[in-house]
mmCIF file of C-alpha atoms and ligand atoms in Angstrom:
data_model
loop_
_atom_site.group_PDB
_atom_site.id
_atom_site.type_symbol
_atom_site.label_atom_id
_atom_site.label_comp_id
_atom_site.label_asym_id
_atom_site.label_seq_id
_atom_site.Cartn_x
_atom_site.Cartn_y
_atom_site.Cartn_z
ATOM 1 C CA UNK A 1 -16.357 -7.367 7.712
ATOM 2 C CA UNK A 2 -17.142 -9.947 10.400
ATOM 3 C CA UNK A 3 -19.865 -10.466 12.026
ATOM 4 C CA UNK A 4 -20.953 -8.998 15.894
ATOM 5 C CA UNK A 5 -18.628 -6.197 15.252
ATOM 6 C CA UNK A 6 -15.622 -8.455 15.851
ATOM 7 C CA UNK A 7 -12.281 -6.660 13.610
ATOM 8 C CA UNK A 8 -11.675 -9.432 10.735
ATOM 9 C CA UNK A 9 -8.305 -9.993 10.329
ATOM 10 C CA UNK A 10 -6.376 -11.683 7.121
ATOM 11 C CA UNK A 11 -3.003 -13.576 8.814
ATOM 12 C CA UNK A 12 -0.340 -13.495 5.885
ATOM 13 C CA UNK A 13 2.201 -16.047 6.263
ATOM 14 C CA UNK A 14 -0.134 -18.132 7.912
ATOM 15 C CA UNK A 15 2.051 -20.901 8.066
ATOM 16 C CA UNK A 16 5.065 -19.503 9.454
ATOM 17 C CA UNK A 17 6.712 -19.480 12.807
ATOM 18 C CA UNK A 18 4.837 -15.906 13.607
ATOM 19 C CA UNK A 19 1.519 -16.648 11.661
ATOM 20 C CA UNK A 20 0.452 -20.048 13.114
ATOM 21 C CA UNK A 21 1.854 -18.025 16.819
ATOM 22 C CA UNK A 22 -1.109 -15.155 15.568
ATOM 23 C CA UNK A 23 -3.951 -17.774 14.745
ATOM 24 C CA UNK A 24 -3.667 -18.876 18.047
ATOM 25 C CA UNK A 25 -3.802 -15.794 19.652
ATOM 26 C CA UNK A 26 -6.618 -13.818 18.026
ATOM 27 C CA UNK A 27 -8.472 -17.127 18.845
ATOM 28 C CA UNK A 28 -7.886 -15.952 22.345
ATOM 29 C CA UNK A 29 -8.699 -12.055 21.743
ATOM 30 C CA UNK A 30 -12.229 -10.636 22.513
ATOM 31 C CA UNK A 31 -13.167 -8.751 19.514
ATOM 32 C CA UNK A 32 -10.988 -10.073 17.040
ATOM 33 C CA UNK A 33 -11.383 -12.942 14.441
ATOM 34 C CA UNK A 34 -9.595 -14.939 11.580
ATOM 35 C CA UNK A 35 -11.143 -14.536 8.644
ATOM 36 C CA UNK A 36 -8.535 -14.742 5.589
ATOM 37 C CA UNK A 37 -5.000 -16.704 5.796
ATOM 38 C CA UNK A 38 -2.438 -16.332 2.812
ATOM 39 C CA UNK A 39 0.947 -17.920 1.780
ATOM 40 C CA UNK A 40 2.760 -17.747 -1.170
ATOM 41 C CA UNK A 41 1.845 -19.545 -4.389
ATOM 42 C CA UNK A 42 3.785 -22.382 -4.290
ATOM 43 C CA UNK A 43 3.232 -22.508 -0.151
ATOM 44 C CA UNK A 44 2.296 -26.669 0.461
ATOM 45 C CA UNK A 45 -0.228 -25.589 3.054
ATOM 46 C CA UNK A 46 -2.400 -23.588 0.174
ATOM 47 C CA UNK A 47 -6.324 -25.229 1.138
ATOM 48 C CA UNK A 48 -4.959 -26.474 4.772
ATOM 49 C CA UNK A 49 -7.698 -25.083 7.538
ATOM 50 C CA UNK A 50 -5.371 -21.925 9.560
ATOM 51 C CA UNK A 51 -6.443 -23.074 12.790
ATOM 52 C CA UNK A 52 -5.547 -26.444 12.221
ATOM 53 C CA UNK A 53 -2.437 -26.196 10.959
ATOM 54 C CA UNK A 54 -2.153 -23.621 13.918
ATOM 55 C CA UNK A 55 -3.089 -26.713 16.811
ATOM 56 C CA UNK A 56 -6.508 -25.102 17.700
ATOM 57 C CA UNK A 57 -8.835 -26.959 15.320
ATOM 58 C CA UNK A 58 -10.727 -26.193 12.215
ATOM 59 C CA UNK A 59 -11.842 -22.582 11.821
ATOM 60 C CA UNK A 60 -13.089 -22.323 8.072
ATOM 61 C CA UNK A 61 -10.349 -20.809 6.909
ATOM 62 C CA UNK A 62 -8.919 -22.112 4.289
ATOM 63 C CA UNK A 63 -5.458 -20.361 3.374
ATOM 64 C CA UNK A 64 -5.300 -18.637 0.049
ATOM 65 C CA UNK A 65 -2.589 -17.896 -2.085
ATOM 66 C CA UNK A 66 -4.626 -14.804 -3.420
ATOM 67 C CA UNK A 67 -4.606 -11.816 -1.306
ATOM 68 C CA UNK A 68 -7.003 -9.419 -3.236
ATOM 69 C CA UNK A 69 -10.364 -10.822 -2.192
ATOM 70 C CA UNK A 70 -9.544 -11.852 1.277
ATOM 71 C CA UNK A 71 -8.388 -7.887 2.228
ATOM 72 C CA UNK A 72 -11.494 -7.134 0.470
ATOM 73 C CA UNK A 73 -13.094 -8.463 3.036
ATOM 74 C CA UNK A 74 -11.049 -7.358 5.743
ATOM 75 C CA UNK A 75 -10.683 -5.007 8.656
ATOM 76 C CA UNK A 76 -7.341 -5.597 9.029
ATOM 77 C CA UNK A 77 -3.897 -7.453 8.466
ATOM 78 C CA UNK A 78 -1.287 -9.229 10.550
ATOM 79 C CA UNK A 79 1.913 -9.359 8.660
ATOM 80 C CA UNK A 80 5.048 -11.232 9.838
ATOM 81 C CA UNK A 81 6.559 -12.038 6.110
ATOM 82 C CA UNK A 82 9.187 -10.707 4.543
ATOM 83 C CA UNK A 83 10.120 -7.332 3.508
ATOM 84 C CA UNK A 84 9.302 -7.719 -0.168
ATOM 85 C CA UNK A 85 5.833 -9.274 0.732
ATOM 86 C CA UNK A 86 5.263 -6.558 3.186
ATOM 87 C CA UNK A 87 5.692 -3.664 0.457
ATOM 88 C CA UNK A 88 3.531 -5.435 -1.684
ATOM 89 C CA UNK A 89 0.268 -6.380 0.923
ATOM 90 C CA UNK A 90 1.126 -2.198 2.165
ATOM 91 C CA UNK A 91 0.028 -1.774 -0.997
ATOM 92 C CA UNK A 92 -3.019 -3.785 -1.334
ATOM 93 C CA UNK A 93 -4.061 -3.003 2.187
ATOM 94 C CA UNK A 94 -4.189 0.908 0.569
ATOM 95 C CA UNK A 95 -6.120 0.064 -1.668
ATOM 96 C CA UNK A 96 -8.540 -1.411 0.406
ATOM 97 C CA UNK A 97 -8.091 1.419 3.150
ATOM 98 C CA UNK A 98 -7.633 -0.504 6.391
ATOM 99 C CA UNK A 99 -5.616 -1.463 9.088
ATOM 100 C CA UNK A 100 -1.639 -3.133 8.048
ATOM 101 C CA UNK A 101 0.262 -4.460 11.221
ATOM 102 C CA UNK A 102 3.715 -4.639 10.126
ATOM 103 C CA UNK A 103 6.267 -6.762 12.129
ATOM 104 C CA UNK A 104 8.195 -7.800 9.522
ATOM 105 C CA UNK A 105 11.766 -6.853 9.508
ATOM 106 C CA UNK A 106 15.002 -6.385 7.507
ATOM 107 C CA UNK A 107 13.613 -3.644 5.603
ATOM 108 C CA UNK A 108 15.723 -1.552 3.426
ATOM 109 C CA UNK A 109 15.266 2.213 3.228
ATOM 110 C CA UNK A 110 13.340 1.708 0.379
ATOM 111 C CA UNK A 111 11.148 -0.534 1.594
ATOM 112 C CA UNK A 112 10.088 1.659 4.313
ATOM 113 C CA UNK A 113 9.781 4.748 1.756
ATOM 114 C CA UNK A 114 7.578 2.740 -0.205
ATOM 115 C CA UNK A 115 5.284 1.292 3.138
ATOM 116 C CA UNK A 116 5.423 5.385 4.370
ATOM 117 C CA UNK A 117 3.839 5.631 0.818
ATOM 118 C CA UNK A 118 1.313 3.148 1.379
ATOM 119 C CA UNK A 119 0.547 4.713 4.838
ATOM 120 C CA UNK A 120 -1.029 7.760 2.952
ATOM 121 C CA UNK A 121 -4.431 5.542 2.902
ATOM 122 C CA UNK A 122 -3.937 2.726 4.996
ATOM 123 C CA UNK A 123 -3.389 2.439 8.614
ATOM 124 C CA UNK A 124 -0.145 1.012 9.267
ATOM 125 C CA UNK A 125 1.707 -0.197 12.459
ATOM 126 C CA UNK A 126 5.267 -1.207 12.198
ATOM 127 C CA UNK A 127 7.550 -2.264 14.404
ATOM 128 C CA UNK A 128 10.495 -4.086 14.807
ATOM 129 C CA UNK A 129 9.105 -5.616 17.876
ATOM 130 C CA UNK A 130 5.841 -5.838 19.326
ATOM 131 C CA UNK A 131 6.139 -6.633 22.719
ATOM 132 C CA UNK A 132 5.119 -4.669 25.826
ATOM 133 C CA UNK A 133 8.660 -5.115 27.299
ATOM 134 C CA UNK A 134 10.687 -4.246 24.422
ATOM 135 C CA UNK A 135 8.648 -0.717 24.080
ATOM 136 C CA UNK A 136 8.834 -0.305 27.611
ATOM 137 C CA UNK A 137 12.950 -1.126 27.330
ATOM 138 C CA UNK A 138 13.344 1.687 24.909
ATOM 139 C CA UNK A 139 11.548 4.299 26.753
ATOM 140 C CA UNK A 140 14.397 3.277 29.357
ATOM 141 C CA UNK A 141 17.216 2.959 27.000
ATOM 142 C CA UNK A 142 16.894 6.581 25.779
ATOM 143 C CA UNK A 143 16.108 8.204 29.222
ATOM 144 C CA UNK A 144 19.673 6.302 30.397
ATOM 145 C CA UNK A 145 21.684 7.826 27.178
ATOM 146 C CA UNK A 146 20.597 11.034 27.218
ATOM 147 C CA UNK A 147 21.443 10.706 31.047
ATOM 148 C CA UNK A 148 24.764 9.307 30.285
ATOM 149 C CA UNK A 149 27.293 11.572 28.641
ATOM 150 C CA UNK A 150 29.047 9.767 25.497
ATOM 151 C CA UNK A 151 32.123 10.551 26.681
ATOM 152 C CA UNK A 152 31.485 8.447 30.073
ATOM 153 C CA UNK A 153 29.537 5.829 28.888
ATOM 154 C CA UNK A 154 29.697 3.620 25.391
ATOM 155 C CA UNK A 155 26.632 2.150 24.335
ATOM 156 C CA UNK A 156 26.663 -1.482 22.770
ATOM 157 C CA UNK A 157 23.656 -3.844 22.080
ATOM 158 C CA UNK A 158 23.930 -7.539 22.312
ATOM 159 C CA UNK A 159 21.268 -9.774 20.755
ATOM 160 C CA UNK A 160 20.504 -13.341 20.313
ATOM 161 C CA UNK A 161 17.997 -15.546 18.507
ATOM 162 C CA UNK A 162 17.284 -18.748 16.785
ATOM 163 C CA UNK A 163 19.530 -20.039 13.938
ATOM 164 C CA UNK A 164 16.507 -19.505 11.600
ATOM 165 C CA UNK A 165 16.276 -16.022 11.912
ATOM 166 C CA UNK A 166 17.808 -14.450 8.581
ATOM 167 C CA UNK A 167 18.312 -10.412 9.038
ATOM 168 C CA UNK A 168 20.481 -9.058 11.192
ATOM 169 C CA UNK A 169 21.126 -6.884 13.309
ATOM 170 C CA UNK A 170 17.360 -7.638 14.959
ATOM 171 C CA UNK A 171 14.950 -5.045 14.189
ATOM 172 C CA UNK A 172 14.745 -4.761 17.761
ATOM 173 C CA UNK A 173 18.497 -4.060 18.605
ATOM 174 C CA UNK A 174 18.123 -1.711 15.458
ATOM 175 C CA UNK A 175 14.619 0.072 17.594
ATOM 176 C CA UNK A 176 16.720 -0.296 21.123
ATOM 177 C CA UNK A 177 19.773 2.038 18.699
ATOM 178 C CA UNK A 178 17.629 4.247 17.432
ATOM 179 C CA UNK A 179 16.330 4.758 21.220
ATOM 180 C CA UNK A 180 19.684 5.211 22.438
ATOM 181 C CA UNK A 181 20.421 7.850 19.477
ATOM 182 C CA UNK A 182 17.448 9.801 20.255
ATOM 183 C CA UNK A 183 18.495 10.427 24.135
ATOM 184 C CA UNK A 184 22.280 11.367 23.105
ATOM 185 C CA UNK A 185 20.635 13.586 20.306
ATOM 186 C CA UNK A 186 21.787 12.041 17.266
ATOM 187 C CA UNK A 187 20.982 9.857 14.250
ATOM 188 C CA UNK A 188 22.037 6.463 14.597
ATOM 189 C CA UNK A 189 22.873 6.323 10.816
ATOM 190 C CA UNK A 190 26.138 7.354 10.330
ATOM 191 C CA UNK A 191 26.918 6.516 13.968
ATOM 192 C CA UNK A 192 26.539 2.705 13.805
ATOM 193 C CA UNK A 193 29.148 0.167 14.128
ATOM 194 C CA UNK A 194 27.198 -3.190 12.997
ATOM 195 C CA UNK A 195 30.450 -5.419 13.033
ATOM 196 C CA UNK A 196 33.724 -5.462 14.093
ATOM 197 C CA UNK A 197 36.415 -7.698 12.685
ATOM 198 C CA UNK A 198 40.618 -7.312 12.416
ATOM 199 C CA UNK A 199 42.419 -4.447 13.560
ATOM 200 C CA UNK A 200 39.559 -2.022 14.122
ATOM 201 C CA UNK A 201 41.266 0.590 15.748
ATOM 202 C CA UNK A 202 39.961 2.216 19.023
ATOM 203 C CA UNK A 203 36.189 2.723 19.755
ATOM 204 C CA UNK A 204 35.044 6.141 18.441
ATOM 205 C CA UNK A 205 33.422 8.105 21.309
ATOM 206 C CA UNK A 206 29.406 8.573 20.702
ATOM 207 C CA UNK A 207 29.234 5.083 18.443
ATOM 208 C CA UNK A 208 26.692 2.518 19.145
ATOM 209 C CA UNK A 209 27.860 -0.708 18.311
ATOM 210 C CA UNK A 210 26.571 -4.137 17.655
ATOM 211 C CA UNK A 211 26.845 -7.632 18.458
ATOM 212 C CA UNK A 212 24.625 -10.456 16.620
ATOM 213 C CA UNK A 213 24.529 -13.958 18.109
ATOM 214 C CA UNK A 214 22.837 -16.881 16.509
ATOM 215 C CA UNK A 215 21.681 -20.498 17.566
ATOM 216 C CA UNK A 216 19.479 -23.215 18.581
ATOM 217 C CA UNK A 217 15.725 -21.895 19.655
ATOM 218 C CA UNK A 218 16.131 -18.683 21.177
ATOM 219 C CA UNK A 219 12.992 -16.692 20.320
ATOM 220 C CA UNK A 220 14.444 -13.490 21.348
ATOM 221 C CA UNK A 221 17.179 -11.976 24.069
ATOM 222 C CA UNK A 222 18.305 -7.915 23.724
ATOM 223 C CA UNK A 223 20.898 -6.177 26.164
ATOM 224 C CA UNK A 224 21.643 -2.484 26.071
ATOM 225 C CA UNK A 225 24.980 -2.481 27.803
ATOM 226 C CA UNK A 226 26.513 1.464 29.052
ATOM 227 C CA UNK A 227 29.685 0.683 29.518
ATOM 228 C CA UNK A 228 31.532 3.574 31.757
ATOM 229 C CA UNK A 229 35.385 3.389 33.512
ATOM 230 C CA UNK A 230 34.910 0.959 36.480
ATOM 231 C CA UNK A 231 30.779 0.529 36.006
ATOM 232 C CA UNK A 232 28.454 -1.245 33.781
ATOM 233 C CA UNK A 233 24.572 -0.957 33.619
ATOM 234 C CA UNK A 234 22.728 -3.492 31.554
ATOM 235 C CA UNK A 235 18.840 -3.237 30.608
ATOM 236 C CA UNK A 236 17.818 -6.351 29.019
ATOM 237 C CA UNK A 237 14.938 -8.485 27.800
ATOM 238 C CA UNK A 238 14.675 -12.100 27.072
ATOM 239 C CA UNK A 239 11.380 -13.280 24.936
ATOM 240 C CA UNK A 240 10.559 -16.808 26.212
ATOM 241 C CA UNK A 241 7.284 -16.806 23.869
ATOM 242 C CA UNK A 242 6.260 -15.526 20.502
ATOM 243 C CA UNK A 243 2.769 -14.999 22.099
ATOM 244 C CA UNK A 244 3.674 -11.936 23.657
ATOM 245 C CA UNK A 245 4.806 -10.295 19.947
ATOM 246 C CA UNK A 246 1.658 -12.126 18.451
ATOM 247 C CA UNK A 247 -0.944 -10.298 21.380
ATOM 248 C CA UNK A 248 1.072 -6.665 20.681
ATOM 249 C CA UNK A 249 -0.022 -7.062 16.983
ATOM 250 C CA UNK A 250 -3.683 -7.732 17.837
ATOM 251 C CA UNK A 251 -3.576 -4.986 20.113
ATOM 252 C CA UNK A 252 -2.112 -2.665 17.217
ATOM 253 C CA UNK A 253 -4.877 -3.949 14.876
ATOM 254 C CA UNK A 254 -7.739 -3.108 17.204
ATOM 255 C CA UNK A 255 -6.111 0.507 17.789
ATOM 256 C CA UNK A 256 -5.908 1.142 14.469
ATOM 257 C CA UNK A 257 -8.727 0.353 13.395
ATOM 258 C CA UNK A 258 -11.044 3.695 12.956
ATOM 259 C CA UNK A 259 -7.400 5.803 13.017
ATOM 260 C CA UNK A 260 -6.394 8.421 10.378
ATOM 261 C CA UNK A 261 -4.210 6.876 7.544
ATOM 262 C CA UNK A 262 -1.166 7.440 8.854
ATOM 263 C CA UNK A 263 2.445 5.440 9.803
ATOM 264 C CA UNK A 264 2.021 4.329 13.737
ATOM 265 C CA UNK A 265 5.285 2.752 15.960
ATOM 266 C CA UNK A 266 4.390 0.394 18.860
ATOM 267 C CA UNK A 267 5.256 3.582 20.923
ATOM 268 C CA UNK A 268 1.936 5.170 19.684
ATOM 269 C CA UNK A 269 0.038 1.993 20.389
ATOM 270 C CA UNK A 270 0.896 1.510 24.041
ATOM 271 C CA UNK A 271 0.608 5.074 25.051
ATOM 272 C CA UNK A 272 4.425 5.372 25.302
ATOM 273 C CA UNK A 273 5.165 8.459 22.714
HETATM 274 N N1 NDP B 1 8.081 -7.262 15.110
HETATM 275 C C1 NDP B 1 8.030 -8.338 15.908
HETATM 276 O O1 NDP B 1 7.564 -8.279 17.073
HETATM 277 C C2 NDP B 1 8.500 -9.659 15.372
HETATM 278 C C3 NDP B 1 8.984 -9.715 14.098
HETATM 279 N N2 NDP B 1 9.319 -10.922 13.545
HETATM 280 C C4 NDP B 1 9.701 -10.869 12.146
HETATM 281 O O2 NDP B 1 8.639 -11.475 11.397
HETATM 282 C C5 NDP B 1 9.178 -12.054 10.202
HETATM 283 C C6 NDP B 1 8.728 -13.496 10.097
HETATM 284 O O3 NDP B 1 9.301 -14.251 11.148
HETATM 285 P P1 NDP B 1 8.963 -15.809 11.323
HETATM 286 O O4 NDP B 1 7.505 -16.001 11.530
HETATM 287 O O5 NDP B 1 9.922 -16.319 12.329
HETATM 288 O O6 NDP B 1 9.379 -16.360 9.871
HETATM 289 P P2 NDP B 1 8.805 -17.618 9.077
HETATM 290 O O7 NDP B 1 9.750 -17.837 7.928
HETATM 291 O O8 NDP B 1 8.523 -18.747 10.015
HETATM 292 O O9 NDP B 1 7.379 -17.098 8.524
HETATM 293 C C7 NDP B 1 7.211 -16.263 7.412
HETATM 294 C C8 NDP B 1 6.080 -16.830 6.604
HETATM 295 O O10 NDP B 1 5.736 -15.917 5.560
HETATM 296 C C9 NDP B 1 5.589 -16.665 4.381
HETATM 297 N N3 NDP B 1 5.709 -15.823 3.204
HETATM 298 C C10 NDP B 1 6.828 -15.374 2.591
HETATM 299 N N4 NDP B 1 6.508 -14.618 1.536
HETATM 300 C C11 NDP B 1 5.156 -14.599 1.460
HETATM 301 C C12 NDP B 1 4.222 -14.003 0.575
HETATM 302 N N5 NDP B 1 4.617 -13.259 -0.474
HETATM 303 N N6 NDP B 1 2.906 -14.211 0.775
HETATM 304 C C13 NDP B 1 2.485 -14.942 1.829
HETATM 305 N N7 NDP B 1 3.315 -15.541 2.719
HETATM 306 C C14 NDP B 1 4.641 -15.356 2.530
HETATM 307 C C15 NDP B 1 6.660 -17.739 4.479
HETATM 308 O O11 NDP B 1 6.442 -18.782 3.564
HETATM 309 P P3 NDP B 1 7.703 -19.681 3.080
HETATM 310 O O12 NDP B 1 8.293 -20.292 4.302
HETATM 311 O O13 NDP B 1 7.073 -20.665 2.167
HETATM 312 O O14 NDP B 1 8.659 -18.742 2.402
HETATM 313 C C16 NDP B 1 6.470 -18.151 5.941
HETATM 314 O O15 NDP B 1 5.425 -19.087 6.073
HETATM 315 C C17 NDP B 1 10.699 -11.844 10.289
HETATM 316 O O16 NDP B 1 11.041 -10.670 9.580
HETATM 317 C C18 NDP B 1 10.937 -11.642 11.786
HETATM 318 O O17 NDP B 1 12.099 -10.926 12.079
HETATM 319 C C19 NDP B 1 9.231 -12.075 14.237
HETATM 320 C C20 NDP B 1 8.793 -12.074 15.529
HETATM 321 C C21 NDP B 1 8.393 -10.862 16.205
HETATM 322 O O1 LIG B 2 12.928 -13.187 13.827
HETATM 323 C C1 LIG B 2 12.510 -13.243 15.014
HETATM 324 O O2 LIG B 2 12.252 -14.326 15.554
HETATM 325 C C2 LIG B 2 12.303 -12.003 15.751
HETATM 326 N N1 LIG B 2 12.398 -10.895 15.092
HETATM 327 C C3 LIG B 2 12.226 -9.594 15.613
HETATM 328 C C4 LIG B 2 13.509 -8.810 15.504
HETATM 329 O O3 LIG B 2 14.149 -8.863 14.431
HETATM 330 O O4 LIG B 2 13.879 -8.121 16.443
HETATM 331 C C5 LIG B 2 11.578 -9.563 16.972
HETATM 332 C C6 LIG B 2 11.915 -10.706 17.867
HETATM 333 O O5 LIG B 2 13.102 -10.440 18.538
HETATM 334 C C7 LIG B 2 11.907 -12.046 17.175
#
């Protein structure tokens, strides 16, 4: 625990475009603090101070290639890794029965099976984004399908980001789908159509379809496009900062912390449910 009541929270993948974005901002966050930072063994910024590799100055924080001791110590943990790693701190952060922000994504069913697992004693948010906006856009996104009849209106999502990004589609377009599913009343497995290429044939009525763009810096753009005969409607959100995914994660860490053991969305978080 930290000390004056603040949540302590262990950043994993301290280093990385997300982590050193999450230093910064629970630097910035009333109530909050850094107290553990972990990479992967053979990470070249194992014994670098977070906060200065982060650009705020030294905070004492050495980061650690050992996770055990630092969530010993913890309240909670900020998790931007990859999937593997995120199975494996779910785990841990059982074990030691407290908060696990999850924004990692690229998950396989499995994966998630095994974090679901791991949410029997820890308290686990995961989402595929954490952002205000994006939440908000799905609340919208499901109220316009279900107002929308399939046969009218096709549903396609168009995303873009950086050409480091390796999963795809998003785990937001894959959120902003499951939205749209849920107002036409369906599953979106089965009713997916993730790429097109060739003689595809015509669209199937009810689909929701795909589109994955890559390149330079982008740090995040998502369209929902309902495409009728003659009309178009569009909801859309750009990311112009990681901040805004790295505050949504603090804000899921403080709100879980003191929760039930349980598997939380973003949704629950903000209120939105
Ligand atoms: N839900 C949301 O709102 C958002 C989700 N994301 C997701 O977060 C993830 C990370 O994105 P990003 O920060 O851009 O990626 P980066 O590759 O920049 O960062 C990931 C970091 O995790 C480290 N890492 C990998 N494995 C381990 C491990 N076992 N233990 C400790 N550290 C580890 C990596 O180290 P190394 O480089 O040495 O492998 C790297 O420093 C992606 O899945 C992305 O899609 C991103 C933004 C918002
Ligand atoms: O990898 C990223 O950068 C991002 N990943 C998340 C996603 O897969 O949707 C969230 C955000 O768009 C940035």
């Amino acid at each position: 625990m930290s000390e004056a009541g603040d949540m302590g929270l262990v950043v994993v993948g301290a280093a990385g475009r997300m982590g050193q974005t999450l230093i910064r901002a629970i630097h910035t966050i009333p109530g909050a603090r850094v107290i553990g930072a972990v990479e992967r063994a053979d990470s070249p910024h194992l014994g670098k101070d977070a906060g200065e590799l982060a650009g705020i100055g030294i905070i004492n924080v050495p980061i650690s290639d050992d996770p055990l001791p630092v969530f010993a110590k913890a309240d909670g943990v900020l998790d931007f890794t990859t999937p593997a790693s995120s199975v494996e701190f779910a785990g841990y952060a059982a074990q030691a029965r407290i908060a696990h922000v999850i924004g990692t994504t690229g998950c396989s069913a499995d994966d998630n099976a095994r974090i679901a697992a791991a949410a029997r004693h820890a308290m686990i948010v995961k989402s595929g984004n954490m952002s205000l906006g994006v939440n908000l856009l799905a609340v919208l996104v499901e109220q316009a399908a279900r107002a929308l009849d399939a046969d009218d209106f096709d549903i396609e999502i168009l995303e873009m980001h950086h050409k480091h990004k390796v999963d795809a589609p998003s785990g937001t377009a894959l959120l902003l789908g499951e939205a749209a599913a849920a107002g036409r009343g369906i599953a979106l497995a089965g009713n997916d159509v993730r790429s097109r290429d060739g003689h595809t044939g015509v669209r199937k009525t009810g689909s929701i379809g795909f589109a994955t763009l890559r390149g330079g810096s982008v740090v995040g753009d998502h369209s929902v496009i309902l495409a009728g005969t003659g009309e178009r409607i569009t909801l859309s959100h750009h990311a112009e900062d990681r901040a805004i995914f790295a505050r949504g994660a603090v804000k899921a860490a403080l709100w879980a912390r003191g929760k039930k053991p349980g598997l939380y969305s973003m949704r629950d978080v903000l209120g939105l449910s």
